[in-house]
Amino acid sequence: MNQAQTADGAKTLSLLWDRTRMQGDMPGFAKAISAILGAMRGEDESDFNMTQTVLSDPVLTQKVLRLANSGMYSAFGQHVNTVSKAVLVLGTEAIGHLALGLKLIEELSATSTDSVAGSSCAHIEMEKAVLAGMVAQQVATSANSRHAEEAVVCSLLHTLGRMMITFYMPERWSEMQKLAGIDKENDAAMKVLGLSMEDVGSAAAAHWGLPKNLISGMRSVAPPEDGQEVSHADWIAGLSTMSARCADALWHDDEAGAEEVKRITESYSGMLGVDAEKMSAAIERAKEVAANDLSIAPLSKPAERRAKALAKTRQRAAGNNILLSGLADMRDLVDSASPGQMVSIALETVYKGLDFSRAVAFVRNHREGRYAAKMCFGEGVKDKLGEMVFNEAYEPNVFHAALNSDRVIFIENARDPKFATKLPAWWKSTLSEARSFVILPLQSNSQPAGFIYGDWDESFPPIQLSQTEFSLLNDMRALVVKAVERRLHLETVGNRVA
């Protein structure tokens, strides 16, 4: 950078800071960032400070608790009700990075075209940043990285310079497009701004007071030569570079973009330690999330998505009616039906009401010391029923953990690599097509009697159960248990009479 360019760059940054003061920090989250960073700096009360910071934002509170209860951090259904406990489960640093990422996504997603001086360019750059964060999250998870939240923040901020210029200097953006062409604005940055887009992003991050490790992770990094060692800082920067480039290629959801994504994943696969096929699967998962969360990207197909969301809402309402009707039947029969009959009604009800791909009822056989599948619904599952057997002796997996629980267990992402050790061999050989599943444990006198299992495969969009559905499922469990206890009571009375 020569002296003239340095002077021009300084003028650009000076004008940028003037405009941020006039219009408000983009899009107004500098105060929240300062609070989060302050809580991460290792004071004696850092855990408490982080808890207070998160609790000050209701949306952030809800998202932090959801993550703390996800399969990644709570495979055995350990329920985290408080942010204080979430900080202990996840750690202050992870919560801090998570909070930064969530806050940025929230603010960027909330920014409308109207709020950026009529410039749709800024909105496009912001949604691309959100998409890059989604790609980074999925790929980092596939790599079993302990620094997923840090990687997400760096990926969101990788194109911060483009966001800042489109947001605050749309006239400069237009000038760069005229000189270099649309999507090639970076090539004209030095001539128009006196510094690169990456320099603008780094300067803005430093202006906000972001830590050096995050600013380092925002830089562009090319894949190293084969065999060259990759430092942690370069790995984060490599992932953020790859994610930003993939987001740009994914944006239009066309064949050319798909080919570019393939080229990018193959190029960065070795550096990131994730094979290309696994990385492609992670990016496909990110696309699914993006299709639901983004608003203007061609990838999201907004009109189509709204129609699907409306259909899903109606389907859920109908499903709840099925659950309610099934519960009414069970209440009518609880004093006369056998436990097997009650399980049959419950299984049919949850299969239809929650639109499961498959539903299976498992029963404990005390004499044989094992659990075995006895009833099922769903295509292809009957042929595998005989293989769904396991010993009652405790093993450290999600099913034994559920059997010792007294509440419904919901696993949102059964394919999370970090969750693989919690899944037993019998499940992997019979039910591994599931993406999400539910376990309804059945306990009698604090002893496991069996459980009802239901899952959704890849043909369904990402699943979230509502509190209403959890409540209905727990009511159903209680009625089955009541029938079991009634049967045991009658047997006990009969033995005494005999």
Coordinates of C-alpha atoms in Angstrom, one line a residue:
M1 CA 0.0 0.0 0.0
N2 CA 1.7 3.3 -1.1
Q3 CA 1.4 6.6 0.8
A4 CA -1.4 8.0 -1.4
Q5 CA -3.4 4.8 -0.9
T6 CA -2.7 5.0 2.9
A7 CA -4.0 8.5 3.0
D8 CA -7.1 7.6 0.9
G9 CA -7.7 4.7 3.2
A10 CA -7.5 6.9 6.3
K11 CA -10.0 9.3 4.8
T12 CA -12.4 6.4 4.0
L13 CA -12.2 5.1 7.6
S14 CA -12.7 8.6 9.0
L15 CA -15.8 9.1 6.9
L16 CA -17.0 5.7 7.8
W17 CA -16.8 6.5 11.6
D18 CA -18.5 9.8 11.0
R19 CA -21.4 8.1 9.3
T20 CA -21.7 5.4 12.0
R21 CA -22.0 8.1 14.6
M22 CA -24.7 9.9 12.6
Q23 CA -26.7 6.7 11.6
G24 CA -26.0 4.5 14.6
D25 CA -23.7 1.5 14.8
M26 CA -24.6 -1.1 12.1
P27 CA -27.1 -2.2 12.9
G28 CA -26.9 -0.9 16.5
F29 CA -25.4 -3.8 18.5
A30 CA -22.0 -2.2 19.6
K31 CA -23.3 -1.8 23.2
A32 CA -24.3 -5.5 23.4
I33 CA -21.0 -6.6 22.0
S34 CA -19.2 -4.5 24.6
A35 CA -21.2 -6.1 27.4
I36 CA -20.5 -9.6 26.1
L37 CA -16.8 -9.0 25.7
G38 CA -16.6 -7.5 29.2
A39 CA -18.1 -10.7 30.6
M40 CA -15.6 -12.8 28.7
R41 CA -12.5 -11.0 30.0
G42 CA -11.9 -13.3 33.0
E43 CA -12.8 -11.2 36.0
D44 CA -13.5 -13.1 39.2
E45 CA -17.2 -13.0 38.7
S46 CA -17.1 -13.7 34.9
D47 CA -19.6 -16.5 35.1
F48 CA -22.1 -14.3 36.9
N49 CA -21.5 -11.4 34.6
M50 CA -22.1 -13.5 31.5
T51 CA -25.3 -14.8 33.1
Q52 CA -26.5 -11.2 33.6
T53 CA -25.5 -10.2 30.1
V54 CA -27.4 -13.0 28.5
L55 CA -30.5 -12.5 30.8
S56 CA -30.7 -8.9 29.7
D57 CA -31.7 -10.1 26.2
P58 CA -34.8 -12.4 26.2
V59 CA -34.2 -13.7 22.7
L60 CA -30.6 -14.5 23.5
T61 CA -31.7 -16.2 26.8
Q62 CA -34.0 -18.5 24.9
K63 CA -31.4 -19.4 22.3
V64 CA -28.7 -20.1 24.8
L65 CA -30.9 -22.4 26.8
R66 CA -32.0 -24.2 23.7
L67 CA -28.3 -24.8 22.8
A68 CA -27.5 -26.0 26.3
N69 CA -30.3 -28.5 26.0
S70 CA -29.4 -29.7 22.5
G71 CA -28.0 -33.1 21.8
M72 CA -24.5 -31.6 21.4
Y73 CA -24.3 -30.6 25.0
S74 CA -27.0 -32.6 26.8
A75 CA -27.2 -36.0 25.2
F76 CA -28.7 -37.7 28.2
G77 CA -31.6 -35.3 28.5
Q78 CA -30.1 -33.2 31.3
H79 CA -32.5 -30.3 31.5
V80 CA -30.9 -26.9 31.8
N81 CA -33.5 -24.4 33.1
T82 CA -31.3 -21.5 34.0
V83 CA -28.7 -19.4 32.2
S84 CA -26.4 -19.9 35.2
K85 CA -26.3 -23.6 34.6
A86 CA -25.9 -23.1 30.9
V87 CA -22.8 -21.1 31.5
L88 CA -21.4 -24.0 33.6
V89 CA -22.4 -26.5 31.0
L90 CA -21.0 -24.6 28.0
G91 CA -18.3 -22.5 29.6
T92 CA -18.0 -18.7 29.6
E93 CA -15.9 -18.5 26.4
A94 CA -18.3 -20.7 24.4
I95 CA -21.3 -18.7 25.7
G96 CA -19.5 -15.5 24.8
H97 CA -18.8 -16.5 21.3
L98 CA -22.3 -18.0 20.9
A99 CA -23.8 -14.7 22.2
L100 CA -21.8 -12.7 19.8
G101 CA -22.9 -14.9 16.9
L102 CA -26.5 -15.0 17.9
K103 CA -26.6 -11.2 18.5
L104 CA -25.1 -10.5 15.1
I105 CA -27.5 -12.9 13.3
E106 CA -30.4 -11.4 15.2
E107 CA -29.4 -7.8 14.3
L108 CA -28.5 -8.6 10.7
S109 CA -31.6 -10.6 10.1
A110 CA -33.8 -7.9 11.5
T111 CA -32.3 -5.3 9.1
S112 CA -34.7 -4.5 6.3
T113 CA -34.1 -2.9 3.0
D114 CA -35.8 0.3 4.3
S115 CA -33.3 0.5 7.2
V116 CA -30.3 0.6 4.9
A117 CA -31.1 3.8 3.1
G118 CA -33.0 2.0 0.4
S119 CA -30.0 -0.2 -0.6
S120 CA -30.9 -3.8 -1.2
C121 CA -27.2 -4.4 -1.6
A122 CA -26.6 -4.1 2.1
H123 CA -29.4 -6.6 2.9
I124 CA -28.0 -9.1 0.4
E125 CA -24.5 -8.8 2.0
M126 CA -26.0 -9.3 5.5
E127 CA -27.9 -12.4 4.5
K128 CA -24.8 -13.8 2.8
A129 CA -23.0 -13.3 6.1
V130 CA -25.8 -15.1 8.0
L131 CA -25.6 -18.0 5.4
A132 CA -21.8 -18.1 5.9
G133 CA -22.3 -18.5 9.7
M134 CA -24.7 -21.4 9.1
V135 CA -22.2 -23.1 6.8
A136 CA -19.5 -22.6 9.4
Q137 CA -21.6 -24.0 12.2
Q138 CA -22.4 -27.2 10.3
V139 CA -18.9 -27.8 9.0
A140 CA -17.3 -27.1 12.5
T141 CA -19.7 -29.6 14.0
S142 CA -18.7 -32.2 11.4
A143 CA -15.1 -31.6 12.3
N144 CA -15.9 -32.2 16.0
S145 CA -14.4 -28.7 16.7
R146 CA -14.5 -27.4 20.2
H147 CA -14.4 -23.9 18.7
A148 CA -17.5 -24.0 16.6
E149 CA -19.0 -20.8 18.1
E150 CA -15.7 -18.9 17.5
A151 CA -15.7 -20.1 13.9
V152 CA -19.3 -19.0 13.4
V153 CA -18.6 -15.4 14.6
C154 CA -15.5 -15.2 12.4
S155 CA -17.5 -16.5 9.4
L156 CA -20.3 -14.0 10.0
L157 CA -17.7 -11.2 10.2
H158 CA -15.6 -12.4 7.2
T159 CA -17.3 -10.0 4.8
L160 CA -17.8 -7.2 7.4
G161 CA -16.1 -4.7 5.1
R162 CA -18.6 -5.3 2.3
M163 CA -21.5 -4.9 4.8
M164 CA -20.1 -1.7 6.2
I165 CA -19.5 -0.1 2.8
T166 CA -23.0 -1.1 1.4
F167 CA -24.6 0.0 4.6
Y168 CA -22.8 3.4 5.1
M169 CA -21.3 4.2 1.7
P170 CA -23.7 3.0 -1.0
E171 CA -22.3 5.7 -3.4
R172 CA -18.8 4.1 -3.1
W173 CA -20.3 0.7 -3.6
S174 CA -22.0 1.8 -6.8
E175 CA -18.7 3.3 -8.0
M176 CA -16.9 0.0 -7.4
Q177 CA -19.6 -1.9 -9.3
K178 CA -19.2 0.4 -12.3
L179 CA -15.4 -0.1 -12.3
A180 CA -15.2 -3.9 -11.7
G181 CA -18.7 -5.3 -12.2
I182 CA -21.3 -6.8 -9.8
D183 CA -19.9 -9.4 -7.4
K184 CA -16.4 -8.1 -8.3
E185 CA -16.4 -5.0 -6.1
N186 CA -13.4 -6.2 -4.1
D187 CA -11.2 -5.8 -7.2
A188 CA -12.0 -2.0 -7.3
A189 CA -11.7 -1.4 -3.5
M190 CA -8.1 -0.2 -3.5
K191 CA -8.8 2.3 -6.2
V192 CA -12.1 3.7 -4.8
L193 CA -11.5 3.4 -1.0
G194 CA -7.7 3.3 -0.7
L195 CA -7.8 0.0 1.2
S196 CA -9.2 -3.5 0.7
M197 CA -12.6 -4.7 1.9
E198 CA -10.8 -7.0 4.3
D199 CA -8.9 -3.9 5.7
V200 CA -12.3 -2.2 6.2
G201 CA -13.7 -5.2 8.0
S202 CA -10.7 -5.5 10.3
A203 CA -10.7 -1.8 11.1
A204 CA -14.4 -2.0 12.0
A205 CA -13.9 -5.0 14.2
A206 CA -11.0 -3.2 16.0
H207 CA -13.2 -0.1 16.3
W208 CA -15.8 -2.2 18.2
G209 CA -13.1 -3.7 20.4
L210 CA -13.4 -7.3 19.3
P211 CA -10.6 -9.5 20.6
K212 CA -7.5 -10.1 18.4
N213 CA -8.3 -13.8 17.9
L214 CA -11.7 -13.0 16.3
I215 CA -10.1 -10.3 14.0
S216 CA -7.4 -12.8 13.0
G217 CA -10.1 -15.4 12.2
M218 CA -11.8 -12.9 9.8
R219 CA -8.9 -12.8 7.4
S220 CA -8.8 -14.6 4.0
V221 CA -6.6 -17.7 3.9
A222 CA -5.9 -20.0 1.0
P223 CA -5.5 -23.7 1.5
P224 CA -1.8 -24.6 2.4
E225 CA 0.3 -27.1 0.4
D226 CA -0.2 -30.8 1.3
G227 CA 1.5 -31.8 4.5
Q228 CA 1.9 -28.2 5.8
E229 CA 0.8 -27.9 9.4
V230 CA -2.3 -25.7 10.1
S231 CA -2.4 -23.6 13.3
H232 CA -5.6 -23.1 15.2
A233 CA -5.7 -19.4 14.0
D234 CA -5.3 -20.5 10.4
W235 CA -7.9 -23.2 10.8
I236 CA -10.5 -20.7 12.0
A237 CA -9.6 -18.2 9.3
G238 CA -9.7 -21.0 6.7
L239 CA -13.1 -22.1 7.8
S240 CA -14.4 -18.5 7.7
T241 CA -12.9 -18.0 4.2
M242 CA -14.4 -21.3 2.9
S243 CA -17.8 -20.5 4.5
A244 CA -18.0 -17.0 3.0
R245 CA -17.1 -18.2 -0.4
C246 CA -19.6 -21.0 -0.2
A247 CA -22.3 -18.6 0.9
D248 CA -21.6 -16.4 -2.1
A249 CA -21.8 -19.5 -4.4
L250 CA -24.9 -20.8 -2.7
W251 CA -26.8 -17.5 -2.8
H252 CA -28.5 -18.0 -6.2
D253 CA -29.2 -21.8 -5.7
D254 CA -28.2 -22.6 -9.3
E255 CA -26.0 -25.2 -11.0
A256 CA -23.0 -22.9 -11.4
G257 CA -23.1 -22.1 -7.7
A258 CA -23.3 -25.9 -6.9
E259 CA -20.2 -26.6 -9.0
E260 CA -18.4 -23.7 -7.3
V261 CA -19.3 -25.1 -3.8
K262 CA -17.9 -28.5 -4.9
R263 CA -14.7 -26.9 -6.0
I264 CA -14.4 -24.9 -2.8
T265 CA -15.1 -27.9 -0.5
E266 CA -12.5 -30.1 -2.3
S267 CA -10.0 -27.3 -2.0
Y268 CA -10.4 -26.7 1.7
S269 CA -11.1 -30.3 2.8
G270 CA -7.6 -31.2 3.7
M271 CA -6.9 -27.9 5.6
L272 CA -10.1 -28.3 7.7
G273 CA -9.7 -32.0 8.3
V274 CA -13.2 -32.8 7.0
D275 CA -13.5 -35.0 3.9
A276 CA -15.2 -33.4 0.9
E277 CA -18.2 -35.7 1.0
K278 CA -18.8 -35.0 4.7
M279 CA -18.4 -31.3 4.1
S280 CA -20.9 -31.4 1.3
A281 CA -23.4 -33.1 3.6
A282 CA -22.8 -30.4 6.2
I283 CA -23.4 -27.6 3.7
E284 CA -26.6 -29.3 2.6
R285 CA -27.8 -29.1 6.2
A286 CA -26.9 -25.4 6.2
K287 CA -28.9 -24.9 3.1
E288 CA -32.0 -26.4 4.8
V289 CA -31.7 -24.1 7.7
A290 CA -31.0 -21.1 5.4
A291 CA -34.1 -21.9 3.3
N292 CA -36.2 -21.5 6.5
D293 CA -34.4 -18.5 8.1
L294 CA -33.3 -16.2 5.2
S295 CA -35.8 -13.8 3.7
I296 CA -34.5 -12.5 0.3
A297 CA -32.0 -15.0 -0.9
P298 CA -33.1 -17.0 -4.0
L299 CA -32.0 -20.0 -2.0
S300 CA -34.8 -19.4 0.5
K301 CA -37.6 -19.1 -2.1
P302 CA -39.6 -16.9 0.2
A303 CA -43.1 -17.4 -1.3
E304 CA -42.7 -21.1 -1.4
R305 CA -41.3 -21.2 2.1
R306 CA -44.2 -19.2 3.5
A307 CA -46.6 -21.6 1.8
K308 CA -44.8 -24.6 3.3
A309 CA -44.7 -22.9 6.8
L310 CA -48.5 -22.3 6.6
A311 CA -49.1 -25.9 5.6
K312 CA -46.8 -27.1 8.4
T313 CA -48.7 -25.0 10.9
R314 CA -52.0 -26.5 9.7
Q315 CA -50.5 -29.9 9.8
R316 CA -49.3 -29.4 13.4
A317 CA -52.7 -28.2 14.5
A318 CA -54.3 -31.3 13.0
G319 CA -51.7 -33.4 14.6
N320 CA -52.5 -32.0 18.1
N321 CA -56.1 -32.8 17.5
I322 CA -55.2 -36.4 16.8
L323 CA -53.1 -36.5 20.0
L324 CA -56.1 -35.0 22.0
S325 CA -58.5 -37.5 20.4
G326 CA -56.2 -40.4 21.2
L327 CA -55.8 -39.2 24.8
A328 CA -59.6 -39.1 25.1
D329 CA -59.8 -42.7 24.0
M330 CA -57.1 -43.8 26.5
R331 CA -58.8 -42.0 29.3
D332 CA -62.1 -43.8 28.5
L333 CA -60.3 -47.2 28.5
V334 CA -57.7 -46.8 31.3
D335 CA -59.7 -48.7 33.9
S336 CA -60.6 -51.6 31.6
A337 CA -57.9 -52.0 28.9
S338 CA -54.7 -54.1 29.3
P339 CA -51.3 -52.4 29.2
G340 CA -50.7 -53.9 25.8
Q341 CA -53.9 -52.4 24.5
M342 CA -53.1 -49.0 26.0
V343 CA -49.6 -49.1 24.4
S344 CA -51.2 -50.0 21.0
I345 CA -53.5 -46.9 21.2
A346 CA -50.6 -44.7 22.3
L347 CA -48.3 -45.9 19.6
E348 CA -50.9 -45.4 16.8
T349 CA -51.8 -42.0 18.2
V350 CA -48.2 -40.6 18.3
Y351 CA -47.5 -42.2 14.9
K352 CA -50.4 -40.3 13.3
G353 CA -50.4 -37.2 15.5
L354 CA -46.7 -36.4 15.1
D355 CA -46.4 -37.7 11.6
F356 CA -43.6 -40.0 12.5
S357 CA -41.6 -41.9 9.8
R358 CA -41.6 -44.9 12.2
A359 CA -42.9 -45.7 15.6
V360 CA -41.9 -48.7 17.8
A361 CA -43.0 -49.9 21.2
F362 CA -40.4 -51.7 23.4
V363 CA -41.3 -53.9 26.3
R364 CA -39.1 -55.1 29.2
N365 CA -38.9 -58.8 29.8
H366 CA -37.8 -59.3 33.3
R367 CA -37.3 -63.1 33.0
E368 CA -35.0 -62.7 30.0
G369 CA -33.4 -59.5 31.3
R370 CA -33.8 -57.5 28.1
Y371 CA -36.0 -55.0 26.1
A372 CA -37.5 -56.1 22.8
A373 CA -39.6 -54.3 20.2
K374 CA -43.2 -55.7 20.1
M375 CA -45.3 -53.3 18.0
C376 CA -44.4 -50.9 15.1
F377 CA -45.7 -48.6 12.4
G378 CA -43.8 -47.3 9.4
E379 CA -42.4 -48.6 6.1
G380 CA -39.8 -51.3 6.4
V381 CA -39.6 -51.4 10.2
K382 CA -41.6 -54.6 10.7
D383 CA -38.8 -56.6 8.9
K384 CA -36.3 -55.4 11.5
L385 CA -38.4 -55.8 14.6
G386 CA -36.5 -59.0 15.7
E387 CA -33.2 -57.1 15.6
M388 CA -34.4 -54.4 18.0
V389 CA -33.4 -56.1 21.2
F390 CA -31.0 -55.1 23.9
N391 CA -30.0 -56.1 27.5
E392 CA -31.5 -54.4 30.5
A393 CA -28.0 -54.0 32.1
Y394 CA -27.1 -50.4 32.0
E395 CA -25.0 -49.1 29.1
P396 CA -24.0 -45.4 28.6
N397 CA -26.3 -44.6 25.7
V398 CA -29.4 -42.4 25.2
F399 CA -31.9 -45.2 25.6
H400 CA -30.7 -46.4 29.0
A401 CA -30.5 -42.8 30.1
A402 CA -34.1 -42.3 28.9
L403 CA -35.3 -45.4 30.7
N404 CA -34.0 -43.9 34.0
S405 CA -35.7 -40.6 33.3
D406 CA -39.3 -39.6 34.0
R407 CA -39.9 -37.3 31.0
V408 CA -40.1 -37.3 27.3
I409 CA -36.7 -37.2 25.6
F410 CA -36.3 -35.4 22.3
I411 CA -33.2 -35.7 20.1
E412 CA -33.1 -33.0 17.5
N413 CA -30.1 -34.1 15.5
A414 CA -29.3 -37.8 15.9
R415 CA -26.6 -37.3 13.2
D416 CA -24.5 -34.9 15.1
P417 CA -21.0 -36.6 15.2
K418 CA -20.6 -35.6 18.9
F419 CA -23.7 -37.7 19.6
A420 CA -22.6 -40.9 17.8
T421 CA -21.2 -42.5 21.0
K422 CA -24.6 -42.1 22.7
L423 CA -26.3 -44.3 20.1
P424 CA -26.2 -48.1 20.6
A425 CA -25.2 -50.6 17.9
W426 CA -28.8 -52.0 17.6
W427 CA -30.2 -48.6 16.8
K428 CA -27.4 -47.9 14.2
S429 CA -28.2 -51.2 12.4
T430 CA -32.0 -50.7 12.4
L431 CA -33.1 -47.1 12.8
S432 CA -30.1 -45.0 11.6
E433 CA -32.1 -43.3 8.8
A434 CA -33.7 -41.1 11.5
R435 CA -32.6 -37.5 11.8
S436 CA -34.7 -36.7 14.9
F437 CA -36.4 -38.9 17.4
V438 CA -38.5 -39.0 20.6
I439 CA -38.4 -41.5 23.5
L440 CA -41.4 -41.8 25.8
P441 CA -40.1 -43.8 28.8
L442 CA -42.6 -45.9 30.7
Q443 CA -41.9 -46.3 34.4
S444 CA -43.9 -48.2 37.1
N445 CA -43.1 -47.8 40.7
S446 CA -39.8 -46.1 39.7
Q447 CA -38.8 -49.1 37.6
P448 CA -38.5 -49.1 33.8
A449 CA -41.3 -51.1 32.0
G450 CA -40.5 -50.1 28.4
F451 CA -40.7 -47.2 26.1
I452 CA -42.3 -45.8 23.0
Y453 CA -40.0 -44.6 20.2
G454 CA -40.8 -42.4 17.2
D455 CA -38.6 -40.8 14.6
W456 CA -38.5 -38.5 11.5
D457 CA -36.2 -39.2 8.5
E458 CA -34.7 -36.8 6.0
S459 CA -37.9 -36.3 4.1
F460 CA -39.1 -34.0 6.9
P461 CA -38.0 -30.5 7.6
P462 CA -36.1 -29.8 10.8
I463 CA -38.4 -30.7 13.8
Q464 CA -39.1 -28.7 16.9
L465 CA -41.7 -30.0 19.4
S466 CA -43.9 -27.4 21.1
Q467 CA -44.6 -27.3 24.8
T468 CA -48.2 -28.4 24.1
E469 CA -46.9 -31.5 22.3
F470 CA -44.5 -32.3 25.2
S471 CA -47.4 -32.0 27.6
L472 CA -49.7 -34.2 25.5
L473 CA -47.0 -36.9 25.2
N474 CA -46.4 -36.9 29.0
D475 CA -50.2 -37.2 29.6
M476 CA -50.1 -40.2 27.3
R477 CA -47.2 -41.8 29.2
A478 CA -49.0 -41.3 32.5
L479 CA -52.1 -43.2 31.2
V480 CA -50.1 -46.1 29.9
V481 CA -48.2 -46.3 33.3
K482 CA -51.5 -46.2 35.1
A483 CA -52.7 -49.2 33.1
V484 CA -49.5 -51.1 33.9
E485 CA -49.8 -50.3 37.7
R486 CA -53.5 -51.3 37.6
R487 CA -52.5 -54.7 36.1
L488 CA -49.8 -55.2 38.7
H489 CA -52.2 -54.4 41.5
L490 CA -54.8 -56.9 40.2
E491 CA -52.1 -59.6 40.0
T492 CA -51.0 -58.8 43.5
V493 CA -54.5 -59.1 44.8
G494 CA -55.1 -62.3 42.9
N495 CA -52.0 -63.9 44.3
R496 CA -53.1 -63.0 47.8
V497 CA -56.6 -64.6 47.3
A498 CA -55.0 -67.7 45.8

